[in-house]
mmCIF file of C-alpha atoms in Angstrom:
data_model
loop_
_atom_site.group_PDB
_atom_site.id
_atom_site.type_symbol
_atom_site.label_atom_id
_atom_site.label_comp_id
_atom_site.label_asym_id
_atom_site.label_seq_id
_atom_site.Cartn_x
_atom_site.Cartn_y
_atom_site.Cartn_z
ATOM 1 C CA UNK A 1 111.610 84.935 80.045
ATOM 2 C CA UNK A 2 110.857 85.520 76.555
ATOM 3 C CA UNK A 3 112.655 88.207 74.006
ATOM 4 C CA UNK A 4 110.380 91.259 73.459
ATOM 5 C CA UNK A 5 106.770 91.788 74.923
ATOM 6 C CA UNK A 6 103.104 90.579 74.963
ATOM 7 C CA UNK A 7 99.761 92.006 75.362
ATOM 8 C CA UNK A 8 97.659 92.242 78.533
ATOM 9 C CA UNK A 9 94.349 93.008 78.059
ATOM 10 C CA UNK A 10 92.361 93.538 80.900
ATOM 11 C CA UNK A 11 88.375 93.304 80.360
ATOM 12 C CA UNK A 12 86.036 94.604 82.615
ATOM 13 C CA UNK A 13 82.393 94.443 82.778
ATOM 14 C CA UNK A 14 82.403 98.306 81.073
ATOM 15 C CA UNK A 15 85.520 99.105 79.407
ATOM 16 C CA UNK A 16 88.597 97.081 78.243
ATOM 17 C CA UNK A 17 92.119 98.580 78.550
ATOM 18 C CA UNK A 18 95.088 96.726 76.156
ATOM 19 C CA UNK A 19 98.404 97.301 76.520
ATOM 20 C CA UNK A 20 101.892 96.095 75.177
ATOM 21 C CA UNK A 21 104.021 95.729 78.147
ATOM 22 C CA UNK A 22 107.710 94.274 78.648
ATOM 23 C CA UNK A 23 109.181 92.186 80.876
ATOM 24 C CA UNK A 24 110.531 94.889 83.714
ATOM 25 C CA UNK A 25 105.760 95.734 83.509
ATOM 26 C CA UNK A 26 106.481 98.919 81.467
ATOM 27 C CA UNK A 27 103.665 99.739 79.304
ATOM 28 C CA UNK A 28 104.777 100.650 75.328
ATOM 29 C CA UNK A 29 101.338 101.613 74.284
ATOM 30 C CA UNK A 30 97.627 101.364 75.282
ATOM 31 C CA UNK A 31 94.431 101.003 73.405
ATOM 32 C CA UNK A 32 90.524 101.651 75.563
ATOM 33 C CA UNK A 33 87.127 100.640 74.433
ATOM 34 C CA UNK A 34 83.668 100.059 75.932
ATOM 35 C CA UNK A 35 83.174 96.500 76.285
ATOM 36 C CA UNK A 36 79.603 96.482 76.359
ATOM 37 C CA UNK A 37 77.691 94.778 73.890
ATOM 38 C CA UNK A 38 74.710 93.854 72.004
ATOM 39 C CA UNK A 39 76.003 90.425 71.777
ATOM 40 C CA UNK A 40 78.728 87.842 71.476
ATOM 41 C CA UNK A 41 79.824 88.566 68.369
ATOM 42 C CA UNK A 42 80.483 92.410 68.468
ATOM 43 C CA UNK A 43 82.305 92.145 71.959
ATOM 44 C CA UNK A 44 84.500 89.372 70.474
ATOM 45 C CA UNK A 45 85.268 92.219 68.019
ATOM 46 C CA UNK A 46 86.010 94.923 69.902
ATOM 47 C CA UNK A 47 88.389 92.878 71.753
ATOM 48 C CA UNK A 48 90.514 91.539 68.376
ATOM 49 C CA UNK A 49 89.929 95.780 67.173
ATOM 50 C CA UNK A 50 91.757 96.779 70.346
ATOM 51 C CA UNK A 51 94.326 94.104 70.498
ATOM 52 C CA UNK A 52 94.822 94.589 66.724
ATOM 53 C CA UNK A 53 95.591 98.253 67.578
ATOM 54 C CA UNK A 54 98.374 98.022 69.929
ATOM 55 C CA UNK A 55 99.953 95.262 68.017
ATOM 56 C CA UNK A 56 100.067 97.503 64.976
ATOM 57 C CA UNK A 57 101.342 100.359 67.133
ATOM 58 C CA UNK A 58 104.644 98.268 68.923
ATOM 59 C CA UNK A 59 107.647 98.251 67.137
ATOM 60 C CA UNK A 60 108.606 95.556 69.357
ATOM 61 C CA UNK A 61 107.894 91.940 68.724
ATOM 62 C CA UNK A 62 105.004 90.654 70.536
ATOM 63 C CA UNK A 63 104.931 87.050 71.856
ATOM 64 C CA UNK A 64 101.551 86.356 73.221
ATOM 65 C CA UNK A 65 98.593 87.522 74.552
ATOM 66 C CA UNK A 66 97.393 87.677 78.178
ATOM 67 C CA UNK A 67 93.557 88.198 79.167
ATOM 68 C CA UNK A 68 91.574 88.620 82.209
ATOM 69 C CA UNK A 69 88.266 88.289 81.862
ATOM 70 C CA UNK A 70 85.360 89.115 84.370
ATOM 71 C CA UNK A 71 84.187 85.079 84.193
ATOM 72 C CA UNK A 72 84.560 81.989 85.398
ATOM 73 C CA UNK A 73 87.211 80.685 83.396
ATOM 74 C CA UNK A 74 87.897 76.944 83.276
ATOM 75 C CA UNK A 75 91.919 77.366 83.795
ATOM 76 C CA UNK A 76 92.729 75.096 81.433
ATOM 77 C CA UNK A 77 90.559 75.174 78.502
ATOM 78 C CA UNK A 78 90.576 78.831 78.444
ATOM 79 C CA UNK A 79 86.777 78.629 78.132
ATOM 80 C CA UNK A 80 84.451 80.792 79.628
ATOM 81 C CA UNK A 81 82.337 78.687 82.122
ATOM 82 C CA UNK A 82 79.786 81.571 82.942
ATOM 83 C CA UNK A 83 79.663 85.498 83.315
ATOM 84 C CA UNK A 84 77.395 88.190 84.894
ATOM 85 C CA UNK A 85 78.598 91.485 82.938
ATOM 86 C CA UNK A 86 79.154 90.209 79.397
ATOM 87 C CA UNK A 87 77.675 87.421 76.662
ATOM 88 C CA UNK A 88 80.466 85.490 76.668
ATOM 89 C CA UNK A 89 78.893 82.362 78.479
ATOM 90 C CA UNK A 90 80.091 79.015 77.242
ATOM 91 C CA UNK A 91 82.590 80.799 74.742
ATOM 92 C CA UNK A 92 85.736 79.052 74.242
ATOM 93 C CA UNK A 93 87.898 82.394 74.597
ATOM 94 C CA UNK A 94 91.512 80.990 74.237
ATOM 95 C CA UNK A 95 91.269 79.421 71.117
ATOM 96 C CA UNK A 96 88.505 81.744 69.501
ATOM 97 C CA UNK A 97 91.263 84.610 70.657
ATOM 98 C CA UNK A 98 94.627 82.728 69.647
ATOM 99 C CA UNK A 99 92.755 81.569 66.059
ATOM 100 C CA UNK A 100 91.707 85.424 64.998
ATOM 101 C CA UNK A 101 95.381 86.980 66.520
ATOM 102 C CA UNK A 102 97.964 84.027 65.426
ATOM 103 C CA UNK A 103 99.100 84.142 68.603
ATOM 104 C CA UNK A 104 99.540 81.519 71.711
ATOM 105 C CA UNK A 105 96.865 83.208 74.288
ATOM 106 C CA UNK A 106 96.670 82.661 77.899
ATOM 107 C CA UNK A 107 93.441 83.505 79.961
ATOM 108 C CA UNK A 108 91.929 83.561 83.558
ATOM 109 C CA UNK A 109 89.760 85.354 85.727
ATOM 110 C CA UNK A 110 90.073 89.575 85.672
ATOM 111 C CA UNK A 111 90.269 89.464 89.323
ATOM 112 C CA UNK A 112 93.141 86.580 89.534
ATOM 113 C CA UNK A 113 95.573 88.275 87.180
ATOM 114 C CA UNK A 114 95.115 91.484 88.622
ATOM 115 C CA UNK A 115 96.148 90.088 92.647
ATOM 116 C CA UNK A 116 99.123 88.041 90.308
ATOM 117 C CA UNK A 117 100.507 91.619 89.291
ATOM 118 C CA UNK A 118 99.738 93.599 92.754
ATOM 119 C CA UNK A 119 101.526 90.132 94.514
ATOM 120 C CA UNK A 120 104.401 90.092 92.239
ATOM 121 C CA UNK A 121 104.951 93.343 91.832
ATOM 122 C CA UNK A 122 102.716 95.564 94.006
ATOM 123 C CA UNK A 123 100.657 96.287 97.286
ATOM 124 C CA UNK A 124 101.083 92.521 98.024
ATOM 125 C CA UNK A 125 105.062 91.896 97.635
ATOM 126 C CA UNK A 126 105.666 89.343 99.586
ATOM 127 C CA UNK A 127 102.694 88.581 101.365
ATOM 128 C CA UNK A 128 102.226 84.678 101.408
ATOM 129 C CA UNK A 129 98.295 85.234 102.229
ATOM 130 C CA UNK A 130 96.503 88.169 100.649
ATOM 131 C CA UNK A 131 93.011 88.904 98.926
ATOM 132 C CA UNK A 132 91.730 91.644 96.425
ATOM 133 C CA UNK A 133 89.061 92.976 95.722
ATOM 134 C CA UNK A 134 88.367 95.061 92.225
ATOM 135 C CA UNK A 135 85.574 97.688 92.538
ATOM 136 C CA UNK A 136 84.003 98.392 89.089
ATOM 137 C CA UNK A 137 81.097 97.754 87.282
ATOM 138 C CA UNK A 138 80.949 94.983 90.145
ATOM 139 C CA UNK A 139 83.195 93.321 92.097
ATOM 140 C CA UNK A 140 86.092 90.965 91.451
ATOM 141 C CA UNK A 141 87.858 88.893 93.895
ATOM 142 C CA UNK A 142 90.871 86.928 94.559
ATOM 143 C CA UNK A 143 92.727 84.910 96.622
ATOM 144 C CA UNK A 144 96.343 84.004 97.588
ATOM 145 C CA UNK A 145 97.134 81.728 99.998
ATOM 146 C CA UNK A 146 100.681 80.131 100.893
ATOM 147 C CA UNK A 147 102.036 82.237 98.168
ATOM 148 C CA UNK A 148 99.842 80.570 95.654
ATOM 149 C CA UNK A 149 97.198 82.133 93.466
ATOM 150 C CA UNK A 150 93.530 79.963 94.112
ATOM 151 C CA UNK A 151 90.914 79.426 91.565
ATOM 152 C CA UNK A 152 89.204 76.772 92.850
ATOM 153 C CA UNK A 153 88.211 73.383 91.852
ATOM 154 C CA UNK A 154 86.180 74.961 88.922
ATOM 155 C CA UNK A 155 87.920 78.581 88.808
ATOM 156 C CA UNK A 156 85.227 80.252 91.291
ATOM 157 C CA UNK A 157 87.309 81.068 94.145
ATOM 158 C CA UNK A 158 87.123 84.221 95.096
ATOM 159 C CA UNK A 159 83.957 85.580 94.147
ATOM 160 C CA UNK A 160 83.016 87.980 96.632
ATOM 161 C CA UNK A 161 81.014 90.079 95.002
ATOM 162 C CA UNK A 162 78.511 87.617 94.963
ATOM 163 C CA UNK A 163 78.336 86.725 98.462
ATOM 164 C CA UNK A 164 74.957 87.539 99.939
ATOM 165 C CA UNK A 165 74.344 90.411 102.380
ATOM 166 C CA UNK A 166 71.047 91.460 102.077
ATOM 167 C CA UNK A 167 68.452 88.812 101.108
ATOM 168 C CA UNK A 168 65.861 91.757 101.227
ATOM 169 C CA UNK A 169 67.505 93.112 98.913
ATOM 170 C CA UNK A 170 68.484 94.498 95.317
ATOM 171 C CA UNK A 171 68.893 91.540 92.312
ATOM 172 C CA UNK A 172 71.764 91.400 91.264
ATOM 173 C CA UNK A 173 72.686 90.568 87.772
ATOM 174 C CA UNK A 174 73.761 86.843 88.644
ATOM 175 C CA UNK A 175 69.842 86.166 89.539
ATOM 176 C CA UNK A 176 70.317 86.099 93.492
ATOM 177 C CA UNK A 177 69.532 89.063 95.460
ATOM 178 C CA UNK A 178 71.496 91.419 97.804
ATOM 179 C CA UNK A 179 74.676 90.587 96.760
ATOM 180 C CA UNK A 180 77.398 92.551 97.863
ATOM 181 C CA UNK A 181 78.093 94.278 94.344
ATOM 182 C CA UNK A 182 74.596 95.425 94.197
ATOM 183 C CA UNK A 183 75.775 97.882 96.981
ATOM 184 C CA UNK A 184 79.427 98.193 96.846
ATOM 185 C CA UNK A 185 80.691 98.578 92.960
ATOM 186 C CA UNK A 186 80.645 101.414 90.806
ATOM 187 C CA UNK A 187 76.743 100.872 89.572
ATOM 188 C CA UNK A 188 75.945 100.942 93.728
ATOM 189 C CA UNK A 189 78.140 104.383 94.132
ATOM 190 C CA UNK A 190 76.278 105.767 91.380
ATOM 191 C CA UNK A 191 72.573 104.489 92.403
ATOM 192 C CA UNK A 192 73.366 105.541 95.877
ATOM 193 C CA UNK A 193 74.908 108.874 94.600
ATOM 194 C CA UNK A 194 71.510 109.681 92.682
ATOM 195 C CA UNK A 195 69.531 109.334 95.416
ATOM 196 C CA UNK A 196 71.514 111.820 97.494
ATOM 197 C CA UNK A 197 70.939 113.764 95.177
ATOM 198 C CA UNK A 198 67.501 114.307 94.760
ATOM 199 C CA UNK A 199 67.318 114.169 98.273
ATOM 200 C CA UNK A 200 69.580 116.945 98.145
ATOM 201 C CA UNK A 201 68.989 119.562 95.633
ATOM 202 C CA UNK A 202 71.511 122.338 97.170
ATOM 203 C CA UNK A 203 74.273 119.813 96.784
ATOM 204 C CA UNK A 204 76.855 119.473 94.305
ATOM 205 C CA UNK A 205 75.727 116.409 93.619
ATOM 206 C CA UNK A 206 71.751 117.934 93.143
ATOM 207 C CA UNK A 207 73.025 120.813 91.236
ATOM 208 C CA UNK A 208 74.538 118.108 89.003
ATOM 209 C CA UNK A 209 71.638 116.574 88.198
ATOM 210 C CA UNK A 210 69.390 119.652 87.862
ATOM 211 C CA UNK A 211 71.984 120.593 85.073
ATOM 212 C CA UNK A 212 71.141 117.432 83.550
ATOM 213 C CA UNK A 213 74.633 115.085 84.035
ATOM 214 C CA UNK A 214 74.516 111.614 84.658
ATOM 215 C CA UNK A 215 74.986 110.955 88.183
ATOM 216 C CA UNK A 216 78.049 108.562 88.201
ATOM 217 C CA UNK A 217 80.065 106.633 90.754
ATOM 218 C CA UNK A 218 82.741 108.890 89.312
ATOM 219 C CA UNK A 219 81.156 111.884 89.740
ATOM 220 C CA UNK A 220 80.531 111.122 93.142
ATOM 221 C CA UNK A 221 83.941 110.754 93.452
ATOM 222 C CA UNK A 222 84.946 113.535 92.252
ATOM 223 C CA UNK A 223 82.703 115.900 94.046
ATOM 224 C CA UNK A 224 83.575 114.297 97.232
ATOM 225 C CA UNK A 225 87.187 114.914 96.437
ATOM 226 C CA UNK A 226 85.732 118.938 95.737
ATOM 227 C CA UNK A 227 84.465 118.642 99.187
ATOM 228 C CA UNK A 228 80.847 118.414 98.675
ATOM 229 C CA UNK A 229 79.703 116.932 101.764
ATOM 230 C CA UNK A 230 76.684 114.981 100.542
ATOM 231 C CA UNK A 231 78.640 112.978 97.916
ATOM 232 C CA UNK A 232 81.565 112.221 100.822
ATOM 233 C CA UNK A 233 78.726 110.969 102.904
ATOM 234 C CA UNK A 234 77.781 108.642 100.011
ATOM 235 C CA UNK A 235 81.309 107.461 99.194
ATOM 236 C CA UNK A 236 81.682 107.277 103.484
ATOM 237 C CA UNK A 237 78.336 104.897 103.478
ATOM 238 C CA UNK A 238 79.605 103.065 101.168
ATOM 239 C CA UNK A 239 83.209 102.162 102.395
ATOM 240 C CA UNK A 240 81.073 101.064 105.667
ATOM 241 C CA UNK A 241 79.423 98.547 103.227
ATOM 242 C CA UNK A 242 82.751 97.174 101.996
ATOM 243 C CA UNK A 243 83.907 97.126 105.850
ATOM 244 C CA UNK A 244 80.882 94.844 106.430
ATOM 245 C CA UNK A 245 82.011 92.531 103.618
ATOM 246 C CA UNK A 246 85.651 92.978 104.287
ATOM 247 C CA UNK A 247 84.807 91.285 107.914
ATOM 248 C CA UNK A 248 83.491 88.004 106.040
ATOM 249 C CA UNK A 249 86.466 87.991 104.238
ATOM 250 C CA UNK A 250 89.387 88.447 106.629
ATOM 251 C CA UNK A 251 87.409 85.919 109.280
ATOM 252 C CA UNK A 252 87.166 83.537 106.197
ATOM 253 C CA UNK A 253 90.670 83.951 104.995
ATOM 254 C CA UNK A 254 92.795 85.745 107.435
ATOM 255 C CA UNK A 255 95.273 87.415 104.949
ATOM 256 C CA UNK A 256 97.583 89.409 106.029
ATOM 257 C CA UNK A 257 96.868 92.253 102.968
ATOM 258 C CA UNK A 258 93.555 92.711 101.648
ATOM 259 C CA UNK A 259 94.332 95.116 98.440
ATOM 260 C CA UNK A 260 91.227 97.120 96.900
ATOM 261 C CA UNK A 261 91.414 97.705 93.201
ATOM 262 C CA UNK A 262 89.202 98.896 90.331
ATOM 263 C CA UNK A 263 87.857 102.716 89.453
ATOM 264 C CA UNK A 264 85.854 102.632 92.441
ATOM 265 C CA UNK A 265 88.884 102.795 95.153
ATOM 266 C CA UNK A 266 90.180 106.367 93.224
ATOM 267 C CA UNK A 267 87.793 107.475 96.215
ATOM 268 C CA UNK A 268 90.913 106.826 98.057
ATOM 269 C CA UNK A 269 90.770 106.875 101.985
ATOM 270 C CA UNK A 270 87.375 108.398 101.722
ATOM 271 C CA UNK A 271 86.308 105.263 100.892
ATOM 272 C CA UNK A 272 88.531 102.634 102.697
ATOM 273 C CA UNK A 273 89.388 104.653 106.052
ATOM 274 C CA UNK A 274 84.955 103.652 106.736
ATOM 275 C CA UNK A 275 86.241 99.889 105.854
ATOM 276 C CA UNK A 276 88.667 99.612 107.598
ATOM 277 C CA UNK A 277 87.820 101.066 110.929
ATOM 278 C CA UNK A 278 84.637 98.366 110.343
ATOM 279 C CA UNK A 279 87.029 95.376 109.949
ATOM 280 C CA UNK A 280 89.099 96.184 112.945
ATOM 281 C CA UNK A 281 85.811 97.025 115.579
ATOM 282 C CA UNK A 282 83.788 93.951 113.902
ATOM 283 C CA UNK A 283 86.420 90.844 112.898
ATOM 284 C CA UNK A 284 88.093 88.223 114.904
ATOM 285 C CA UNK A 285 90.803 89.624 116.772
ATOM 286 C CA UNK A 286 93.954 89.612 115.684
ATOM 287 C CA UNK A 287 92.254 88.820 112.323
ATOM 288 C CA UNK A 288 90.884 92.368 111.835
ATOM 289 C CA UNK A 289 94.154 93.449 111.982
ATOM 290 C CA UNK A 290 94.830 92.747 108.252
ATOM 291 C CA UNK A 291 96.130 95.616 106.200
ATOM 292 C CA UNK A 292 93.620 97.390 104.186
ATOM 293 C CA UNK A 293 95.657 98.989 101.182
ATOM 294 C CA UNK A 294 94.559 100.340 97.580
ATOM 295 C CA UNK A 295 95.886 99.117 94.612
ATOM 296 C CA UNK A 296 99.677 99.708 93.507
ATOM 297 C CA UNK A 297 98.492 99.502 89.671
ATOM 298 C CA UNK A 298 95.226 101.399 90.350
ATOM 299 C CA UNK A 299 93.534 100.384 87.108
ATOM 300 C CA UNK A 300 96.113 99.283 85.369
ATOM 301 C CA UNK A 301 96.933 96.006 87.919
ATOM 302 C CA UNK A 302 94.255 93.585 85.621
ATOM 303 C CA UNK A 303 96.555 94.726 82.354
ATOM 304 C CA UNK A 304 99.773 94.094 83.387
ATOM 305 C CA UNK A 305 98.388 90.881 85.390
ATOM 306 C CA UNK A 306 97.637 89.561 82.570
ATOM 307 C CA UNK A 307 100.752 90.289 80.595
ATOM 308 C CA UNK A 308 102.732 88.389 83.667
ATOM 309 C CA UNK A 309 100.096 85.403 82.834
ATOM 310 C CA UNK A 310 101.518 85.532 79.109
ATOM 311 C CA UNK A 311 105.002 85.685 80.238
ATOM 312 C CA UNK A 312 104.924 82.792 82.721
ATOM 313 C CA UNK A 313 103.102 81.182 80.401
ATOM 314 C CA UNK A 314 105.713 81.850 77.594
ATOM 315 C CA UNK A 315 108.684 81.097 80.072
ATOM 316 C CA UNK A 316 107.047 78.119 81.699
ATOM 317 C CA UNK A 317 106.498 79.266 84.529
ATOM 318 C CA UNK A 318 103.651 78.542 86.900
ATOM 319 C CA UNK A 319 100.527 80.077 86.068
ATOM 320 C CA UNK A 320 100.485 81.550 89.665
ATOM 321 C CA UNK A 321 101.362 84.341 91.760
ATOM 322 C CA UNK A 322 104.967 82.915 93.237
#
């Protein structure tokens, strides 16, 4: 491994979170922004702002960067083949990044390098066959298999947030409709969470939106966590969703982990006792009896997942979760 540390940056389809980070994963300092934007050129920006921050913040020598992106990355060109949450489409994002940093840059899927940090170092530890799913704006999704991190001929393994569920219905941002992010994500919880509440004005969750807050998945959340019984029922409902999608997963796969990231699963076992009492009445026996486990790294695993991606790639090792 190298002297000193590099940068993960994790970016989502909402926020990005940057961090420097060393080789034992501890994280020096971090810099947040909203990644949503008008166009290509101001999320390119806010990327190199936040990047630039933390790098003039460490006192510590920084050797590369690390990114995981929410796209379909070609693994190695570093280009962005296509993406649902952000323009960045066709975007050649290693060398665009490395040129405006002066830095050697690594990049893959936000989904992959998240699973590489929770199997190295996390909920996964070794686990020769696990999946992940992230749970935020949408939904990311990875794979390990024989001990091996797998992209995919064209780095699209894994995508099971856009696996079909209900071709009646809600379009989903990649064109196709009823995907299952268009009703398990944090958009969903918060679509799902409105609803209750105008359906139920005496509820925290009405109250909330008589005194004129946005109705969030987080909110939900949070209100369920307070108790309220209508927002639990809506974070319950929709761990039953993920259950249903789980079961397509595990009979596809049969891992022996399936870890559940992103700002969606700090609904804790609210949210995945539902799934997984779904997976074990409704998938292949003894296939439903994968675990069912949240996130080591909670929102942090797609940072420092891509920080291990700049260190392998700095100390030649495999670009893979080993």
């Amino acid at each position: 491994m190298p002297a000193g540390c590099v940068i993960g940056v994790d970016l989502g389809g909402t926020k990005l979170l940057a961090g420097v980070v060393d080789q034992d994963l501890n994280v020096h300092h971090r810099a947040q922004r909203r990644a949503r934007g008008a166009d290509e050129a101001e999320v390119l920006q806010t990327i190199v702002g936040a990047v630039r921050e933390v790098l003039d913040a460490s006192e510590l020598p920084i050797a590369g960067i690390g990114f995981g992106v929410p796209s379909l990355v070609d693994p190695v060109t570093g280009t962005v083949h296509s993406t649902v949450h952000l323009p960045l489409r066709g975007v050649p994002f290693r060398d665009v990044m490395a040129e405006r940093l002066g830095l050697p840059v690594w990049v893959d899927n936000d989904a992959n390098v998240a699973l590489l940090a929770e199997h190295r170092a996390g909920a996964a530890v070794g686990v020769e066959d696990a999946v992940m799913l992230t749970l935020g704006t949408g939904i990311g999704g990875a794979i390990v298999l024989g001990g091996q991190l797998r992209r995919g001929v064209n780095g699209g393994g894994g995508e099971f947030g856009h696996t079909i569920v209900d071709p009646q219905g809600v379009r989903c941002d990649c064109g196709n409709v009823g995907c299952l992010e268009t009703i398990v994500s944090g958009r969903a919880l918060g679509r799902a969470a409105e609803r209750a509440a105008r359906e139920a004005p005496d509820s925290g969750l009405g109250l909330a939106l008589e005194n004129g807050r946005e109705i969030t998945g987080m909110l939900c959340t949070d209100l369920a966590h307070d108790g309220d019984r209508v927002a639990q029922s809506v974070v319950r409902a929709m761990g039953e969703q993920l259950g249903w999608g789980l079961v397509n997963v595990v009979n596809a796969l049969n891992p022996s982990v399936v870890v559940v990231g992103g700002g969606v699963v700090a609904a804790g076992d609210l949210l995945l006792e539902p799934a997984r009492a779904i997976v074990r009445r409704h998938a292949l026996v003894p296939v439903g009896n994968a675990e069912i486990v949240p996130a080591r790294f909670g929102e942090e695993s797609g940072m420092l997942g891509a920080a291990l991606l700049a260190l392998d790639g700095l100390g030649g090792r495999p670009e893979a979760a080993a």
